[in-house]
Coordinates of C-alpha atoms and ligand atoms in Angstrom, one line a residue:
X1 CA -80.4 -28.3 -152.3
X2 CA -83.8 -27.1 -153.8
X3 CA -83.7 -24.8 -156.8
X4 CA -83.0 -24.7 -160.7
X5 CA -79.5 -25.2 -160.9
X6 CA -77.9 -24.4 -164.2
X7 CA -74.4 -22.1 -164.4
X8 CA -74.9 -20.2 -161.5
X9 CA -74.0 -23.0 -158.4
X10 CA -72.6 -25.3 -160.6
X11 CA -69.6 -25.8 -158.5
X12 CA -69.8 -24.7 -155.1
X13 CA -66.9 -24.2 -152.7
X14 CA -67.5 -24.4 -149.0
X15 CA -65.6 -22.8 -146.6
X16 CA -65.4 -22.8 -142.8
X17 CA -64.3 -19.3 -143.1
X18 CA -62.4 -17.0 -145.4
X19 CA -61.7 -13.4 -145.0
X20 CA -64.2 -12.3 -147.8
X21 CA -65.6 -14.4 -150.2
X22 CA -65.4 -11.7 -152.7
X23 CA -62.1 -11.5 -152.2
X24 CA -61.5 -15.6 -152.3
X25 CA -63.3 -15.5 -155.3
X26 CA -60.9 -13.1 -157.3
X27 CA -57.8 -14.8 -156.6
X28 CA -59.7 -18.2 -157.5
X29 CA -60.1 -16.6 -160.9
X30 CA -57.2 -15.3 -161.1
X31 CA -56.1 -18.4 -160.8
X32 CA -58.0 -20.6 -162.7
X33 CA -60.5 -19.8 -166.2
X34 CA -63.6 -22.2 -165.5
X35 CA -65.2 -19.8 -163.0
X36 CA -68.1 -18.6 -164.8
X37 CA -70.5 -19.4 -162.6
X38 CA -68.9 -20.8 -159.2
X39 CA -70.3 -19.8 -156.2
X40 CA -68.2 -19.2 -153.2
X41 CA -69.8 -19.8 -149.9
X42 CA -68.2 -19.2 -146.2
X43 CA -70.0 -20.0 -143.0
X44 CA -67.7 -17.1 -141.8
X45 CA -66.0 -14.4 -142.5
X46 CA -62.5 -12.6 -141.1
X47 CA -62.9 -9.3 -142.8
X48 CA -66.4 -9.6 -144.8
X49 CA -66.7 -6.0 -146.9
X50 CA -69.5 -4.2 -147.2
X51 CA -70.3 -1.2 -149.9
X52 CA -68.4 2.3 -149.6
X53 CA -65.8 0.7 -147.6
X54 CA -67.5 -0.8 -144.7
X55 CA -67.2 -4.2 -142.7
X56 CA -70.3 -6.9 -142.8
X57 CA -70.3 -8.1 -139.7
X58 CA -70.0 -12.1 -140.3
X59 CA -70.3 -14.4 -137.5
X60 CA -70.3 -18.3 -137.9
X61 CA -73.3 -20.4 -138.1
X62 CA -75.9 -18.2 -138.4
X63 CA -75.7 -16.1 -141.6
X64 CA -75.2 -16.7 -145.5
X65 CA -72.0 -14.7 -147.2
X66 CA -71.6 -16.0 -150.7
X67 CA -70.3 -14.7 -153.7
X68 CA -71.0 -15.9 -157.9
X69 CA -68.7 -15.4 -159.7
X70 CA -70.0 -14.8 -163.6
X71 CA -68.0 -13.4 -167.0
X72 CA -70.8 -11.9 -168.6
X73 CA -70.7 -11.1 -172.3
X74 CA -71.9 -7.4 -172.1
X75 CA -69.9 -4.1 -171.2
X76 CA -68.7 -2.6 -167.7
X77 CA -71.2 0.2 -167.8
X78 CA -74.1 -2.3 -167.9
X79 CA -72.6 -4.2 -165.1
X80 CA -74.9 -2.8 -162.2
X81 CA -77.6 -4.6 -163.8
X82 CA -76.4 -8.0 -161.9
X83 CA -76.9 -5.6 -158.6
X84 CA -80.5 -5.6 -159.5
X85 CA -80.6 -9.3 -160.8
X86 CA -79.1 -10.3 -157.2
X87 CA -81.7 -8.1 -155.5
X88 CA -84.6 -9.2 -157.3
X89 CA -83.1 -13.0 -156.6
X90 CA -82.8 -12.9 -153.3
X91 CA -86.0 -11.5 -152.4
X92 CA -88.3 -13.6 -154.8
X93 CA -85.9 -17.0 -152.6
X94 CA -86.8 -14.7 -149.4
X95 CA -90.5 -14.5 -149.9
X96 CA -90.9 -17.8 -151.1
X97 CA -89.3 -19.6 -148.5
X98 CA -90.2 -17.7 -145.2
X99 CA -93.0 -15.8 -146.8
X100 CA -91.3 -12.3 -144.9
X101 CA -92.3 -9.5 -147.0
X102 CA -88.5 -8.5 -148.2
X103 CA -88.2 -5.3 -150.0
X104 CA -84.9 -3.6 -151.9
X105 CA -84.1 0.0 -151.1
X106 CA -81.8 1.2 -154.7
X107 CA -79.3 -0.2 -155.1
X108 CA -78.6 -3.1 -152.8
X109 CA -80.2 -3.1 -149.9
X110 CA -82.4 -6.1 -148.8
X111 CA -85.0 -4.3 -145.8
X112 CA -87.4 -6.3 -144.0
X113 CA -90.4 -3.5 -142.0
X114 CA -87.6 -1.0 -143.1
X115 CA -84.4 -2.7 -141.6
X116 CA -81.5 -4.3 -143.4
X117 CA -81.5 -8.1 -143.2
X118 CA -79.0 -7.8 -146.6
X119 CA -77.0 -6.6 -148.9
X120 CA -75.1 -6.9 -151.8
X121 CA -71.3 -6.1 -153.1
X122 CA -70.5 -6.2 -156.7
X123 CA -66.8 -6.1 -157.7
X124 CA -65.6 -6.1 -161.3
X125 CA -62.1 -6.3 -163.5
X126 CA -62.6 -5.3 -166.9
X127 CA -59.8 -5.2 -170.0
X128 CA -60.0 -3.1 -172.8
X129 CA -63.7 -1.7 -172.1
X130 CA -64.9 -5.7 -171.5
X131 CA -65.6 -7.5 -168.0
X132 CA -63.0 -9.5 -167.1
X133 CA -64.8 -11.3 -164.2
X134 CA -67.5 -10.0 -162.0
X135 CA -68.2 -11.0 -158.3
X136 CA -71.5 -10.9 -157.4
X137 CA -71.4 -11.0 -153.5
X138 CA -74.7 -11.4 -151.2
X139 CA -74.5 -11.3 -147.4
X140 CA -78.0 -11.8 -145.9
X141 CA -78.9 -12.3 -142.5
X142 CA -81.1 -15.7 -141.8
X143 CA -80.6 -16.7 -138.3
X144 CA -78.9 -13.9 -136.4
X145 CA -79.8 -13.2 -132.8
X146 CA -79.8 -9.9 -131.5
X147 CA -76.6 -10.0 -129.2
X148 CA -74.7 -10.7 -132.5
X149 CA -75.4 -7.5 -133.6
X150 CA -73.3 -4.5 -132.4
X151 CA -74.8 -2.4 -130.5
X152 CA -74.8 0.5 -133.0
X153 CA -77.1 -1.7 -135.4
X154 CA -79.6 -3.1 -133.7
X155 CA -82.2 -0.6 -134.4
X156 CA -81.4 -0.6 -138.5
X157 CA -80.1 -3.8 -138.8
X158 CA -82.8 -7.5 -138.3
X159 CA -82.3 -11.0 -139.5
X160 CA -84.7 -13.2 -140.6
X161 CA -85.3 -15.4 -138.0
X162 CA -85.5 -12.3 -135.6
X163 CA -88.8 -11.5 -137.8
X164 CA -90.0 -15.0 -138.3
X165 CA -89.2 -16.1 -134.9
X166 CA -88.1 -19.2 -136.0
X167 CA -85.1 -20.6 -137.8
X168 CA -84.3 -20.7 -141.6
X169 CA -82.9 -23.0 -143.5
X170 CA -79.8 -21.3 -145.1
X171 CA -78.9 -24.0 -147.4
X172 CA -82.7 -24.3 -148.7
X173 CA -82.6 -20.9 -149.0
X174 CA -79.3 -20.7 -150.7
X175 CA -80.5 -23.1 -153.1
X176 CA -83.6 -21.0 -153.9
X177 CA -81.7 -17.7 -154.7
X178 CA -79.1 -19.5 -156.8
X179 CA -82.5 -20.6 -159.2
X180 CA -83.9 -17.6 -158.9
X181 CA -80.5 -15.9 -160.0
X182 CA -79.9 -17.7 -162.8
X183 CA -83.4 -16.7 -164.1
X184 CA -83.0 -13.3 -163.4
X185 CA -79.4 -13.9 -165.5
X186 CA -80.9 -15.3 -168.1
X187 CA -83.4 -12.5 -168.7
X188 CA -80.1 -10.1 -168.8
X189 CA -78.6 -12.2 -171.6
X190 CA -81.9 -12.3 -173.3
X191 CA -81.3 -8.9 -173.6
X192 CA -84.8 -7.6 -172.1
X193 CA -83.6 -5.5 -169.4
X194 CA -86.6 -3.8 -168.9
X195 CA -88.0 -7.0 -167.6
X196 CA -85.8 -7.4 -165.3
X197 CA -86.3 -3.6 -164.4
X198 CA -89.7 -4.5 -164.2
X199 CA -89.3 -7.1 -161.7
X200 CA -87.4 -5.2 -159.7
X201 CA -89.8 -1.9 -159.6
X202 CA -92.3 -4.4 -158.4
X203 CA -90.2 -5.1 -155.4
X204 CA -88.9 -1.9 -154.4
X205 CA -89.5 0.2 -151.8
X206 CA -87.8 3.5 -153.6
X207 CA -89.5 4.6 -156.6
X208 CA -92.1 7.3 -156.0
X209 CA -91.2 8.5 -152.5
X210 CA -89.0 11.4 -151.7
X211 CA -85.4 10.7 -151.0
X212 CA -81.9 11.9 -150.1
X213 CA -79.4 10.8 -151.7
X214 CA -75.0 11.1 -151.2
X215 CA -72.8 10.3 -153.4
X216 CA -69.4 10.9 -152.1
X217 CA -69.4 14.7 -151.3
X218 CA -72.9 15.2 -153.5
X219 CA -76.1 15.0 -151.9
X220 CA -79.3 15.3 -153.5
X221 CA -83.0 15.1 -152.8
X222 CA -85.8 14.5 -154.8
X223 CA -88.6 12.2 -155.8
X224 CA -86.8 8.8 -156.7
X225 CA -89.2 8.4 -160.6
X226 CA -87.4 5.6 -162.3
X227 CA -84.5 3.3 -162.6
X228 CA -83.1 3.4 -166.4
X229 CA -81.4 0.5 -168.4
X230 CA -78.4 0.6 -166.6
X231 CA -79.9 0.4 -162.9
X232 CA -78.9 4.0 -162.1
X233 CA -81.9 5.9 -160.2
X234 CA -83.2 8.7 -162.0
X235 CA -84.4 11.7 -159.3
X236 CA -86.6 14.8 -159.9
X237 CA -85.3 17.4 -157.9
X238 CA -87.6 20.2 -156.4
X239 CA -86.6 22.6 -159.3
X240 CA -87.8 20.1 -161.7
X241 CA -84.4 18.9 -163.1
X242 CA -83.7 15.2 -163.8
X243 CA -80.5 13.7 -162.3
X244 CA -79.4 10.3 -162.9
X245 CA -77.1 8.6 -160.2
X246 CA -75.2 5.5 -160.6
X247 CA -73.8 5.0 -157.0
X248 CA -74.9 6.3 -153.5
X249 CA -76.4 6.1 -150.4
X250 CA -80.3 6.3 -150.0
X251 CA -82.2 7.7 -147.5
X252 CA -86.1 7.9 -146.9
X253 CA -88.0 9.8 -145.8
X254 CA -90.7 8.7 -144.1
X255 CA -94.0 8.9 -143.6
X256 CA -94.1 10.8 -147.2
X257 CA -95.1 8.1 -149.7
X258 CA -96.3 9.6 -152.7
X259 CA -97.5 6.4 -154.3
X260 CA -98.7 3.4 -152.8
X261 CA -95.5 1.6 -153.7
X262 CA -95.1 -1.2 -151.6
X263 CA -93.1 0.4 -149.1
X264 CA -94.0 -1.2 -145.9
X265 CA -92.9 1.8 -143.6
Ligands
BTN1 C1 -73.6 -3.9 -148.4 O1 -72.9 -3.1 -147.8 O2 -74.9 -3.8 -148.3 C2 -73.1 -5.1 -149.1 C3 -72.8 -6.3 -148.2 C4 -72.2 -7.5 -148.9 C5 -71.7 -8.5 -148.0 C6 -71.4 -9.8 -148.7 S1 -71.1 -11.2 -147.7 C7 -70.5 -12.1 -149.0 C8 -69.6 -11.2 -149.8 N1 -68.3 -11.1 -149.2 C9 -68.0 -9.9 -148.7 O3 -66.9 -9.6 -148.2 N2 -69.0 -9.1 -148.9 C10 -70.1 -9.7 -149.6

């Protein structure tokens, strides 16, 4: 497998199928303590979970649904900075190896031309204001066809391969994310988040356009300006006020880009 291999993939488990990684990967540490840093991969998945409750649709054979398990040394509210890590990961392993010009819509969202090849699904436990484990979990889809998708999807949701028109290797491309996520780690722990930031503002497709965003029974809409230290999107609204939001649900709107932000719709 091609990347930098360091903690993160340093014990892999393979699985024909488990209901959610995620989920495999909790009980695993609940089970055992030499975790940090296992990676849990499935070639299917039962019941795969996406964010705010929903299912990722997880056929075999075609897709990757992993999850990393890490024990990082900082506290809960920082935690959504691995979101960003993972995003800025997978896209650098994206580009490089199928040269597909991935994008992330805040938080999580992996788009390709505007629809969602990805995503990814942060769990945490914490103790007494520390994390107790976190589970990283990315879901991206490399060689889906379109009859795998239901119906309902198919005009948001692409795979790789459906853009490339050819097949991806998933385990070279596994590989390469793992590398590029324990870079992206290791800035973290260096403790220069705005580097990380940085990398990520330079491949999102968010900042500087007008959005919508809900957040359980909130919505809000404004001009997306910035993302602060701990990953949350800060928002102008049109009376000028500043609000910062750490969850939600993005929407674009198009055709209104008021920067040239690499926004490829
Ligand atoms: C999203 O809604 O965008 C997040 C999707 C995350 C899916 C991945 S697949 C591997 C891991 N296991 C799960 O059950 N979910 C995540």
């Amino acid at each position: 497998m091609k990347g930098e291999i360091g903690l993160i993939g340093k014990e892999i488990i393979s699985l024909k199928t488990a209901t959610s990684t995620n989920d495999y990967a909790a009980e695993l540490s609940r089970q055992r303590d030499d975790t940090d840093g296992l990676v849990v991969l499935a070639d299917s998945q039962s019941r795969g979970k996406g964010r705010l409750g929903r299912a990722w649709i997880s056929p075999p054979g075609v897709n990757l649904y992993f999850t990393v398990i890490l024990k990082p040394p900082f506290p809960p509210s920082e935690a959504s900075l691995l979101t960003l890590a993972a995003a800025v990961a997978t896209i650098t392993a994206v580009r490089e190896n199928t040269g597909l010009n991935a994008e992330v819509k805040w938080p999580n969202d992996i788009l390709i031309d505007g629809r969602k090849a990805g995503g990814i699904l942060l769990e945490m436990k914490t103790e007494r204001n520390r994390i107790k484990i976190l589970t990283v979990g990315i879901g991206l889809n490399v060689n889906m066809s379109l009859h795998e998708f239901p119906e309902d999807l198919r005009s948001s949701a692409t795979s790789l391969k459906l853009i490339r028109g050819e097949d991806v290797d998933r385990m070279g491309l596994l590989g390469t994310i793992l590398g590029e996520l324990e870079k992206t780690y290791k800035i973290i722990l260096s403790g220069n988040k705005r580097a990380l930031i940085n990398k990520w503002i330079r491949l999102n497709c968010t900042l500087g356009h007008e959005i919508t965003v809900r957040n359980r029974d909130r919505v809000i809409s404004g001009i997306a300006e910035d993302v602060n230290e701990m990953g949350g999107l800060i928002i102008r609204t049109p009376g000028g006020n500043i609000e910062t939001l750490n969850a939600g649900e993005v929407t674009i709107v198009k055709n209104k880009p008021l920067n040239p932000f690499i926004c490829s719709y």
